[in-house]
Short mmCIF file of C-alpha atoms and ligand atoms in Angstrom, two decimals:
data_model
loop_
_atom_site.label_atom_id
_atom_site.label_comp_id
_atom_site.label_asym_id
_atom_site.label_seq_id
_atom_site.Cartn_x
_atom_site.Cartn_y
_atom_site.Cartn_z
CA UNK A 1 -0.12 -0.12 0.19
CA UNK A 2 1.20 3.59 -0.87
CA UNK A 3 -0.56 5.29 2.15
CA UNK A 4 0.63 9.45 1.47
CA UNK A 5 0.21 12.21 3.53
CA UNK A 6 -0.80 15.61 2.21
CA UNK A 7 -1.17 19.31 3.91
CA UNK A 8 -4.13 20.47 1.73
CA UNK A 9 -7.23 19.24 -0.06
CA UNK A 10 -5.40 21.06 -3.40
CA UNK A 11 -2.70 18.76 -3.11
CA UNK A 12 -5.04 15.85 -2.61
CA UNK A 13 -6.82 16.54 -5.45
CA UNK A 14 -4.16 17.39 -7.87
CA UNK A 15 -2.15 14.02 -6.68
CA UNK A 16 -5.35 12.02 -7.39
CA UNK A 17 -6.15 13.74 -10.53
CA UNK A 18 -2.63 13.17 -12.24
CA UNK A 19 -2.67 9.50 -11.17
CA UNK A 20 -5.76 9.04 -12.89
CA UNK A 21 -4.58 11.06 -15.84
CA UNK A 22 -1.33 8.79 -16.03
CA UNK A 23 -3.83 5.87 -16.38
CA UNK A 24 -5.59 7.53 -19.41
CA UNK A 25 -2.84 8.78 -21.10
CA UNK A 26 -0.95 5.13 -20.75
CA UNK A 27 -4.31 3.42 -22.08
CA UNK A 28 -6.42 6.06 -23.82
CA UNK A 29 -9.18 2.97 -23.83
CA UNK A 30 -8.98 2.69 -20.39
CA UNK A 31 -12.17 1.75 -17.70
CA UNK A 32 -12.34 4.35 -15.09
CA UNK A 33 -14.38 3.08 -11.54
CA UNK A 34 -15.44 6.28 -10.63
CA UNK A 35 -17.10 7.59 -7.20
CA UNK A 36 -19.36 10.35 -5.79
CA UNK A 37 -19.34 12.32 -2.60
CA UNK A 38 -17.61 15.63 -1.47
CA UNK A 39 -13.99 14.00 -1.89
CA UNK A 40 -13.88 13.45 -5.44
CA UNK A 41 -15.04 17.09 -6.39
CA UNK A 42 -11.67 18.71 -6.69
CA UNK A 43 -10.22 15.69 -8.46
CA UNK A 44 -12.60 16.22 -11.02
CA UNK A 45 -11.91 19.70 -11.18
CA UNK A 46 -8.20 19.33 -11.75
CA UNK A 47 -8.85 16.37 -14.44
CA UNK A 48 -11.26 18.85 -16.29
CA UNK A 49 -8.24 21.74 -16.46
CA UNK A 50 -5.99 19.04 -17.76
CA UNK A 51 -8.60 18.35 -20.45
CA UNK A 52 -9.15 22.11 -21.05
CA UNK A 53 -5.43 22.95 -21.38
CA UNK A 54 -5.39 20.02 -24.22
CA UNK A 55 -3.45 17.44 -21.75
CA UNK A 56 -6.23 14.88 -21.66
CA UNK A 57 -8.31 13.19 -23.87
CA UNK A 58 -11.43 11.09 -22.61
CA UNK A 59 -12.92 10.09 -26.09
CA UNK A 60 -12.06 6.63 -25.59
CA UNK A 61 -12.40 6.07 -22.12
CA UNK A 62 -15.26 4.20 -20.40
CA UNK A 63 -16.31 4.87 -16.76
CA UNK A 64 -18.70 2.84 -14.54
CA UNK A 65 -19.73 4.32 -11.35
CA UNK A 66 -19.92 2.95 -7.58
CA UNK A 67 -23.35 3.15 -6.73
CA UNK A 68 -26.49 4.77 -7.11
CA UNK A 69 -29.42 5.71 -4.85
CA UNK A 70 -32.38 3.51 -5.25
CA UNK A 71 -35.70 5.58 -6.64
CA UNK A 72 -34.11 8.27 -8.20
CA UNK A 73 -33.78 8.58 -11.60
CA UNK A 74 -30.82 10.33 -13.58
CA UNK A 75 -32.34 13.79 -13.80
CA UNK A 76 -33.10 14.33 -10.10
CA UNK A 77 -30.29 16.52 -8.92
CA UNK A 78 -29.56 14.40 -5.85
CA UNK A 79 -28.82 11.20 -8.06
CA UNK A 80 -25.25 10.12 -8.69
CA UNK A 81 -25.96 9.98 -12.66
CA UNK A 82 -26.56 13.85 -12.29
CA UNK A 83 -23.73 14.31 -10.11
CA UNK A 84 -21.29 12.56 -12.34
CA UNK A 85 -22.83 14.37 -15.42
CA UNK A 86 -22.72 17.78 -13.77
CA UNK A 87 -19.15 17.40 -12.24
CA UNK A 88 -17.28 15.43 -14.75
CA UNK A 89 -19.08 14.19 -17.66
CA UNK A 90 -20.33 17.31 -19.15
CA UNK A 91 -17.05 19.05 -18.88
CA UNK A 92 -14.63 16.91 -20.56
CA UNK A 93 -14.69 14.97 -24.11
CA UNK A 94 -16.12 11.75 -22.66
CA UNK A 95 -18.70 10.02 -24.32
CA UNK A 96 -21.96 9.78 -22.19
CA UNK A 97 -22.87 6.50 -23.96
CA UNK A 98 -20.16 5.34 -22.27
CA UNK A 99 -20.55 6.02 -18.61
CA UNK A 100 -22.21 3.62 -16.46
CA UNK A 101 -23.96 4.06 -12.95
CA UNK A 102 -26.33 1.56 -11.81
CA UNK A 103 -29.68 2.26 -12.30
CA UNK A 104 -31.62 3.22 -9.36
CA UNK A 105 -35.05 2.72 -10.73
CA UNK A 106 -34.21 -1.19 -11.97
CA UNK A 107 -37.73 -3.01 -11.44
CA UNK A 108 -35.14 -5.74 -10.01
CA UNK A 109 -32.14 -4.79 -8.44
CA UNK A 110 -30.85 -8.15 -7.83
CA UNK A 111 -30.86 -8.69 -11.82
CA UNK A 112 -29.59 -5.07 -12.29
CA UNK A 113 -26.41 -5.94 -9.68
CA UNK A 114 -25.89 -9.14 -12.02
CA UNK A 115 -26.04 -7.24 -15.41
CA UNK A 116 -23.79 -4.49 -13.64
CA UNK A 117 -21.15 -7.13 -12.80
CA UNK A 118 -21.40 -8.98 -16.14
CA UNK A 119 -21.01 -5.75 -17.94
CA UNK A 120 -17.63 -4.73 -15.96
CA UNK A 121 -16.58 -8.22 -17.07
CA UNK A 122 -17.33 -7.80 -20.32
CA UNK A 123 -15.35 -4.37 -20.40
CA UNK A 124 -12.36 -5.98 -19.32
CA UNK A 125 -12.47 -5.06 -15.81
CA UNK A 126 -11.73 -1.69 -14.17
CA UNK A 127 -8.38 0.03 -15.14
CA UNK A 128 -8.37 2.29 -11.89
CA UNK A 129 -11.11 2.64 -9.08
CA UNK A 130 -11.45 6.04 -7.31
CA UNK A 131 -12.94 5.76 -3.75
CA UNK A 132 -13.98 7.67 -1.20
CA UNK A 133 -14.67 6.38 2.64
CA UNK A 134 -17.85 7.02 4.87
CA UNK A 135 -17.64 7.77 8.38
CA UNK A 136 -18.23 4.07 9.03
CA UNK A 137 -15.53 2.81 6.78
CA UNK A 138 -18.01 2.29 3.94
CA UNK A 139 -16.85 2.09 0.13
CA UNK A 140 -19.35 2.82 -2.17
CA UNK A 141 -22.25 1.87 -0.47
CA UNK A 142 -20.96 -1.30 1.02
CA UNK A 143 -21.66 -0.83 4.82
CA UNK A 144 -20.61 -2.47 7.77
CA UNK A 145 -21.50 -6.18 7.94
CA UNK A 146 -20.44 -9.61 8.78
CA UNK A 147 -19.18 -10.19 5.42
CA UNK A 148 -18.17 -8.49 2.54
CA UNK A 149 -20.36 -8.95 -0.04
CA UNK A 150 -18.76 -9.54 -3.55
CA UNK A 151 -21.56 -8.96 -5.93
CA UNK A 152 -23.31 -5.58 -6.97
CA UNK A 153 -26.04 -5.56 -4.64
CA UNK A 154 -29.21 -3.53 -3.03
CA UNK A 155 -28.20 -1.93 0.71
CA UNK A 156 -30.40 -0.92 3.34
CA UNK A 157 -28.35 2.41 4.44
CA UNK A 158 -26.90 2.63 7.63
CA UNK A 159 -28.80 5.50 9.83
CA UNK A 160 -25.48 7.13 10.41
CA UNK A 161 -24.85 7.31 6.21
CA UNK A 162 -28.25 9.11 6.15
CA UNK A 163 -27.25 11.24 8.60
CA UNK A 164 -24.03 11.69 6.85
CA UNK A 165 -25.42 12.10 3.17
CA UNK A 166 -28.70 14.57 4.83
CA UNK A 167 -26.37 17.32 4.05
CA UNK A 168 -26.92 17.08 0.19
CA UNK A 169 -30.63 17.06 0.51
CA UNK A 170 -33.44 19.74 1.54
CA UNK A 171 -34.73 17.31 4.57
CA UNK A 172 -33.36 14.12 6.15
CA UNK A 173 -36.58 12.79 5.13
CA UNK A 174 -35.53 13.00 1.77
CA UNK A 175 -32.67 10.83 1.62
CA UNK A 176 -32.97 7.66 0.05
CA UNK A 177 -32.82 4.51 2.43
CA UNK A 178 -31.52 2.12 -0.09
CA UNK A 179 -28.72 2.19 -2.69
CA UNK A 180 -27.22 -0.34 -5.36
CA UNK A 181 -23.82 -0.69 -4.80
CA UNK A 182 -20.82 -2.20 -6.54
CA UNK A 183 -19.71 -4.88 -4.41
CA UNK A 184 -16.41 -6.12 -3.26
CA UNK A 185 -15.56 -8.05 -6.19
CA UNK A 186 -15.37 -5.43 -8.82
CA UNK A 187 -13.48 -3.05 -6.61
CA UNK A 188 -10.94 -5.60 -5.89
CA UNK A 189 -10.41 -6.78 -9.29
CA UNK A 190 -9.50 -3.29 -10.16
CA UNK A 191 -6.05 -3.47 -11.49
CA UNK A 192 -5.47 -0.12 -9.31
CA UNK A 193 -7.35 1.41 -6.23
CA UNK A 194 -7.08 4.97 -5.18
CA UNK A 195 -9.05 5.96 -2.14
CA UNK A 196 -8.96 9.92 -1.13
CA UNK A 197 -10.27 11.35 2.39
CA UNK A 198 -9.92 14.62 4.21
CA UNK A 199 -10.88 16.10 7.20
CA UNK A 200 -10.21 15.37 10.82
CA UNK A 201 -13.20 13.57 11.16
CA UNK A 202 -12.21 10.73 8.76
CA UNK A 203 -8.84 10.34 10.79
CA UNK A 204 -10.02 7.63 13.52
CA UNK A 205 -11.87 5.74 10.31
CA UNK A 206 -8.56 6.00 8.25
CA UNK A 207 -6.54 4.39 11.22
CA UNK A 208 -9.00 1.76 11.43
CA UNK A 209 -9.23 1.02 7.80
CA UNK A 210 -5.70 0.84 6.89
CA UNK A 211 -3.66 0.05 9.74
CA UNK A 212 -6.18 -2.34 11.49
CA UNK A 213 -7.88 -5.66 11.34
CA UNK A 214 -9.02 -6.66 8.09
CA UNK A 215 -13.02 -6.85 8.74
CA UNK A 216 -16.44 -6.71 6.92
CA UNK A 217 -17.22 -4.45 9.99
CA UNK A 218 -14.93 -1.71 8.43
CA UNK A 219 -15.07 -2.36 4.53
CA UNK A 220 -12.31 -0.36 3.34
CA UNK A 221 -10.02 -2.55 5.35
CA UNK A 222 -10.57 -5.14 2.66
CA UNK A 223 -8.49 -2.71 0.55
CA UNK A 224 -5.40 -4.15 2.67
CA UNK A 225 -5.40 -6.85 0.88
CA UNK A 226 -5.03 -5.04 -2.71
CA UNK A 227 -1.98 -5.13 -4.72
CA UNK A 228 -1.94 -1.92 -6.20
CA UNK A 229 -3.48 0.31 -3.77
CA UNK A 230 -2.99 4.12 -3.34
CA UNK A 231 -4.25 6.07 -0.40
CA UNK A 232 -4.19 9.97 -0.38
CA UNK A 233 -4.95 11.35 2.82
CA UNK A 234 -5.31 15.14 4.58
CA UNK A 235 -6.20 15.91 7.75
CA UNK A 236 -7.13 19.40 6.91
CA UNK A 237 -10.89 20.14 5.73
C1 GLP B 301 -21.32 8.51 0.08
C2 GLP B 301 -20.83 7.28 -1.26
C3 GLP B 301 -19.59 6.87 -1.02
C4 GLP B 301 -18.26 8.34 -0.35
C5 GLP B 301 -18.89 8.69 0.90
C6 GLP B 301 -18.05 9.50 1.26
O1 GLP B 301 -21.65 7.47 0.84
N1 GLP B 301 -21.60 6.50 -1.80
O2 GLP B 301 -18.95 6.31 -2.00
O3 GLP B 301 -17.33 7.74 -0.32
O4 GLP B 301 -20.44 9.27 0.51
O5 GLP B 301 -18.25 11.01 0.80
P1 GLP B 301 -17.58 12.05 1.26
O6 GLP B 301 -16.37 12.06 0.35
O7 GLP B 301 -18.38 13.48 0.65
O8 GLP B 301 -17.08 12.35 2.58
#
């Protein structure tokens, strides 16, 4: 594991974007595994800037996102599809038809999960998976559990996650209580994994996840077993 600590969110974002940019440059038709949340916003800004300066070309890139809320369609400004369009896809030359986010409106979430995993496999797997981390150690929406769930699956969000994510919604009641998330298999099979986190409030969970025992009660701890993991943490907001 390459665990890097930096002093500012700006530095974190620049480093994360450089790593992703190096993958896109070396393999123009790569598959990027992308994440939502506030942590990657600066990374997406940096990638956009590189694209605007002509340093990066997304025209042959495919992307697969980690997760989506159940019950929100892509036009809903709280959906993760909307987030990705708004914060990255609309700002660079990626072909939107090759950007994939689990379908939060799927009538059969189990079938949707299966199809999502098969699709990732058919794409040849993920070249680099970007991740944030929840305060309870969740990655994607893989919540603390009694086992690591391999497949893309439906989850009941934990109270603490609903609480944490309510800051993006008008009220707590509006936060969906379920989501579809990529499971541990596609994440762990990604050729490279990059996890970014910032803020003193994440310090404790970062220590547990990367320097504590590997346990499904701290989902991110499984990443300690990944052969090509980079973690970038900045204690400052
Ligand atoms: C959500 C997302 C995760 C993300 C987490 C942390 O729950 N599903 O993918 O890592 O929030 O978000 P933030 O980066 O805003 O702290």
